[in-house]
Structures are given as structure tokens and as C-alpha cells.
mmCIF file of C-alpha atoms in Angstrom:
data_model
loop_
_atom_site.group_PDB
_atom_site.id
_atom_site.type_symbol
_atom_site.label_atom_id
_atom_site.label_comp_id
_atom_site.label_asym_id
_atom_site.label_seq_id
_atom_site.Cartn_x
_atom_site.Cartn_y
_atom_site.Cartn_z
ATOM 1 C CA CYS A 17 -47.114 1.609 -207.042
ATOM 2 C CA TYR A 18 -44.459 2.621 -204.548
ATOM 3 C CA PHE A 19 -44.885 -0.732 -202.829
ATOM 4 C CA LEU A 20 -44.198 -2.496 -206.150
ATOM 5 C CA TYR A 21 -41.233 -0.189 -206.656
ATOM 6 C CA SER A 22 -39.464 -0.733 -203.369
ATOM 7 C CA MET A 23 -40.771 -3.674 -201.351
ATOM 8 C CA PRO A 24 -40.082 -7.400 -201.646
ATOM 9 C CA PRO A 25 -40.807 -9.651 -203.372
ATOM 10 C CA LEU A 26 -40.835 -7.527 -206.556
ATOM 11 C CA ARG A 27 -38.555 -4.554 -205.672
ATOM 12 C CA LEU A 28 -38.839 -3.234 -209.216
ATOM 13 C CA LYS A 29 -36.414 -0.406 -208.423
ATOM 14 C CA ARG A 30 -33.612 -2.890 -209.085
ATOM 15 C CA ILE A 31 -34.706 -3.601 -212.671
ATOM 16 C CA PRO A 32 -34.154 -1.055 -215.481
ATOM 17 C CA PHE A 33 -37.347 0.098 -217.216
ATOM 18 C CA PHE A 34 -39.582 -1.835 -214.802
ATOM 19 C CA SER A 35 -38.574 0.592 -212.077
ATOM 20 C CA LYS A 36 -39.720 3.507 -214.233
ATOM 21 C CA PHE A 37 -42.879 1.650 -215.217
ATOM 22 C CA THR A 38 -44.144 2.244 -211.676
ATOM 23 C CA VAL A 39 -43.648 5.990 -212.256
ATOM 24 C CA ALA A 40 -45.628 5.710 -215.490
ATOM 25 C CA LEU A 41 -48.355 3.691 -213.798
ATOM 26 C CA THR A 42 -48.696 6.348 -211.107
ATOM 27 C CA SER A 43 -48.844 9.069 -213.776
ATOM 28 C CA LEU A 44 -51.543 7.144 -215.623
ATOM 29 C CA ALA A 45 -53.561 6.766 -212.420
ATOM 30 C CA ILE A 46 -53.388 10.518 -211.774
ATOM 31 C CA PHE A 47 -54.349 11.334 -215.371
ATOM 32 C CA LEU A 48 -57.197 8.824 -215.262
ATOM 33 C CA LEU A 49 -58.506 10.219 -211.968
ATOM 34 C CA GLY A 50 -58.575 13.714 -213.476
ATOM 35 C CA PHE A 51 -60.416 12.373 -216.527
ATOM 36 C CA LEU A 52 -63.004 10.634 -214.347
ATOM 37 C CA LYS A 53 -63.369 13.699 -212.108
ATOM 38 C CA LYS A 54 -64.254 15.800 -215.169
ATOM 39 C CA GLY A 55 -67.070 13.384 -216.059
ATOM 40 C CA GLY A 56 -65.311 10.881 -218.283
ATOM 41 C CA THR A 57 -65.836 7.140 -218.061
ATOM 42 C CA LEU A 58 -63.364 4.274 -218.226
ATOM 43 C CA GLU A 59 -64.892 3.164 -221.523
ATOM 44 C CA ARG A 60 -64.236 6.584 -223.062
ATOM 45 C CA PHE A 61 -60.659 6.946 -221.798
ATOM 46 C CA PRO A 62 -58.425 7.163 -224.886
ATOM 47 C CA GLY A 63 -56.214 4.122 -225.363
ATOM 48 C CA LYS A 64 -53.609 6.198 -227.190
ATOM 49 C CA ILE A 65 -53.201 8.322 -224.046
ATOM 50 C CA THR A 66 -52.697 5.164 -222.000
ATOM 51 C CA ALA A 67 -50.034 3.974 -224.440
ATOM 52 C CA PHE A 68 -48.364 7.410 -224.537
ATOM 53 C CA ILE A 69 -48.141 7.606 -220.755
ATOM 54 C CA LEU A 70 -47.055 4.020 -220.131
ATOM 55 C CA ILE A 71 -44.520 3.813 -222.953
ATOM 56 C CA GLY A 72 -43.335 7.423 -223.072
ATOM 57 C CA ILE A 73 -42.887 7.963 -219.359
ATOM 58 C CA THR A 74 -41.377 4.525 -218.801
ATOM 59 C CA ALA A 75 -38.792 5.126 -221.521
ATOM 60 C CA ALA A 76 -37.959 8.780 -220.906
ATOM 61 C CA SER A 77 -37.950 8.788 -217.107
ATOM 62 C CA ASN A 78 -34.805 6.652 -217.096
ATOM 63 C CA PHE A 79 -32.954 9.956 -217.544
ATOM 64 C CA ILE A 80 -32.956 10.400 -213.764
ATOM 65 C CA ASP A 81 -30.289 7.696 -213.586
ATOM 66 C CA ILE A 82 -27.788 9.810 -215.546
ATOM 67 C CA LYS A 83 -26.801 12.000 -212.594
ATOM 68 C CA ASP A 84 -26.206 8.979 -210.334
ATOM 69 C CA PHE A 85 -24.134 7.064 -212.879
ATOM 70 C CA LYS A 86 -20.873 6.942 -210.889
ATOM 71 C CA GLY A 87 -22.560 6.060 -207.604
ATOM 72 C CA ASP A 88 -24.792 3.432 -209.207
ATOM 73 C CA LYS A 89 -21.824 1.898 -211.007
ATOM 74 C CA SER A 90 -19.707 1.676 -207.863
ATOM 75 C CA ALA A 91 -22.660 0.242 -205.892
ATOM 76 C CA GLY A 92 -23.456 -2.328 -208.596
ATOM 77 C CA ILE A 93 -26.929 -0.916 -209.272
ATOM 78 C CA LYS A 94 -28.041 -1.960 -212.729
ATOM 79 C CA THR A 95 -29.410 1.197 -214.349
ATOM 80 C CA LEU A 96 -29.516 1.801 -218.084
ATOM 81 C CA PRO A 97 -26.407 4.045 -218.015
ATOM 82 C CA VAL A 98 -24.501 1.412 -216.020
ATOM 83 C CA ILE A 99 -25.548 -1.420 -218.324
ATOM 84 C CA ILE A 100 -24.866 0.204 -221.717
ATOM 85 C CA GLY A 101 -22.540 3.048 -220.757
ATOM 86 C CA LEU A 102 -23.225 6.685 -220.027
ATOM 87 C CA ALA A 103 -22.691 8.047 -223.549
ATOM 88 C CA TRP A 104 -25.015 5.542 -225.221
ATOM 89 C CA ALA A 105 -27.611 5.859 -222.462
ATOM 90 C CA LYS A 106 -27.708 9.632 -222.919
ATOM 91 C CA ARG A 107 -28.200 9.251 -226.676
ATOM 92 C CA ILE A 108 -30.951 6.677 -226.247
ATOM 93 C CA LEU A 109 -32.724 8.599 -223.495
ATOM 94 C CA GLY A 110 -32.537 11.826 -225.495
ATOM 95 C CA PHE A 111 -34.055 9.947 -228.431
ATOM 96 C CA PHE A 112 -36.836 8.588 -226.177
ATOM 97 C CA PHE A 113 -37.700 12.163 -225.205
ATOM 98 C CA PHE A 114 -37.647 13.203 -228.850
ATOM 99 C CA LEU A 115 -40.032 10.357 -229.744
ATOM 100 C CA ALA A 116 -42.317 11.209 -226.822
ATOM 101 C CA TYR A 117 -42.661 14.812 -228.015
ATOM 102 C CA LEU A 118 -43.169 13.702 -231.610
ATOM 103 C CA SER A 119 -45.831 11.184 -230.589
ATOM 104 C CA VAL A 120 -47.958 14.065 -229.248
ATOM 105 C CA TYR A 121 -48.193 15.323 -232.821
ATOM 106 C CA PHE A 122 -49.505 11.950 -233.995
ATOM 107 C CA ILE A 123 -52.007 11.793 -231.137
ATOM 108 C CA LEU A 124 -53.411 15.298 -231.652
ATOM 109 C CA LYS A 125 -52.876 15.442 -235.450
ATOM 110 C CA ASN A 126 -52.416 19.216 -235.483
ATOM 111 C CA ASN A 127 -49.926 20.523 -238.051
ATOM 112 C CA TYR A 128 -49.389 23.719 -236.049
ATOM 113 C CA LEU A 129 -47.881 21.653 -233.251
ATOM 114 C CA LEU A 130 -45.282 19.854 -235.354
ATOM 115 C CA ILE A 131 -42.576 22.558 -235.274
ATOM 116 C CA PRO A 132 -42.892 23.339 -231.527
ATOM 117 C CA LEU A 133 -42.892 19.632 -230.661
ATOM 118 C CA LEU A 134 -39.856 18.977 -232.845
ATOM 119 C CA GLY A 135 -38.183 21.960 -231.169
ATOM 120 C CA PHE A 136 -38.948 20.644 -227.682
ATOM 121 C CA GLY A 137 -37.696 17.186 -228.655
ATOM 122 C CA ILE A 138 -34.449 18.399 -230.211
ATOM 123 C CA PHE A 139 -33.754 20.805 -227.365
ATOM 124 C CA GLN A 140 -34.419 18.082 -224.788
ATOM 125 C CA PHE A 141 -32.084 15.718 -226.662
ATOM 126 C CA LEU A 142 -29.347 18.365 -226.618
ATOM 127 C CA LEU A 143 -29.844 19.099 -222.908
ATOM 128 C CA ILE A 144 -29.521 15.430 -222.028
ATOM 129 C CA ASN A 145 -26.433 14.970 -224.197
ATOM 130 C CA ARG A 146 -24.496 18.013 -222.994
ATOM 131 C CA THR A 147 -20.943 17.351 -221.857
ATOM 132 C CA LYS A 148 -21.639 18.998 -218.496
ATOM 133 C CA TYR A 149 -24.953 17.314 -217.754
ATOM 134 C CA ASP A 150 -27.345 19.101 -215.406
ATOM 135 C CA GLU A 151 -30.811 17.653 -214.901
ATOM 136 C CA ARG A 152 -32.400 20.968 -213.848
ATOM 137 C CA PRO A 153 -32.764 22.316 -217.416
ATOM 138 C CA VAL A 154 -34.172 18.940 -218.497
ATOM 139 C CA PHE A 155 -36.842 19.170 -215.781
ATOM 140 C CA ILE A 156 -37.533 22.826 -216.564
ATOM 141 C CA LEU A 157 -38.062 22.145 -220.266
ATOM 142 C CA TYR A 158 -40.224 19.129 -219.450
ATOM 143 C CA LEU A 159 -42.385 21.167 -217.063
ATOM 144 C CA LEU A 160 -42.649 24.074 -219.521
ATOM 145 C CA SER A 161 -43.740 21.727 -222.296
ATOM 146 C CA LEU A 162 -46.219 20.061 -219.972
ATOM 147 C CA ALA A 163 -47.663 23.453 -218.986
ATOM 148 C CA ALA A 164 -47.864 24.445 -222.666
ATOM 149 C CA GLY A 165 -49.681 21.185 -223.395
ATOM 150 C CA VAL A 166 -52.210 21.738 -220.616
ATOM 151 C CA ILE A 167 -52.842 25.296 -221.806
ATOM 152 C CA TYR A 168 -53.228 24.105 -225.389
ATOM 153 C CA ILE A 169 -55.655 21.329 -224.439
ATOM 154 C CA ALA A 170 -57.699 23.670 -222.238
ATOM 155 C CA ALA A 171 -57.780 26.505 -224.777
ATOM 156 C CA ALA A 172 -58.463 24.346 -227.812
ATOM 157 C CA LYS A 173 -60.829 21.982 -225.981
ATOM 158 C CA VAL A 174 -58.955 19.117 -227.590
ATOM 159 C CA ALA A 175 -60.614 15.747 -227.905
ATOM 160 C CA VAL A 176 -58.037 12.979 -228.008
#
């Protein structure tokens, strides 16, 4: 995936969304390897998880381009914030995070998760759209929500 990201002829790092697709593809590979290691088979791997990882991570991971906006703009690097403007990019990327959190509810179909997932999504949107943007809280909230998800799946023995 890193080869596709950085090496010719593709050099996907130069193309918005496609550059982040390699991150999503790597995440899917890691998730799939864990699934297979625990005794799953390719035939039983949930398609909705594949879609969640490929779409959700591809869309939301573009937030890493927010902090480099000025440098990318001056260097002519075509990131989402450079193409559509920083303010709109932050709104859209915050919304992508919100949708990613909300999609977990529709995958797991557990009413008890709706309020926490909405909370994570709204809070993440607000963190991304702060006037004084700092990516550390965005990463922290993401990692906390990921840890909470792993604990929930392990404790509830969730079948997706």
C-alpha cells in the first residue's frame, strides 16, 4: 500500500481521497488479518465492515491535511483543504467523522450505542472545526472511541 501511495507510476499521495484510500486499504488488511487469525474465513468476513473501513477511513482520514494547509497551499499540493478552502474542508471532514460514528450504530443495531456514538461524532466535529485547530485532541478522541469499541465488541461478543 505504501508503494501505491508514494512510488511512480501511481503516486496516489498526490490525489485527494485516493491518497487516504491506501490508509484505508492498510487498515482493512490489518482488520482482516486479525479476523483470520481468530479463525474466521474470507467468506464469512462481513461486507459491511469492509465498506465501513474503506469508505469511513478514506473520507475521515483527510483531516490530517488540515494542519498542513498553509504549507500544502504554498507548495501547490492538492489536498482537500487546498482545493475547497480550509473552512469548508473542516466542515466536510467533521461531517465525515460524524457519519462514520453514526454508521457504527447502523452496523451493530444497538440502541444503547446511539447516544454515545452521536456524542463522539458531535464532539469530533467540534474538535475539527475549532478556531484554534489542534489535531492531538482529534486523535485522542478517535483512539478513545476505538478502544471503547474494542472493549464493547470483546465484552458483548458482538457478531457483525
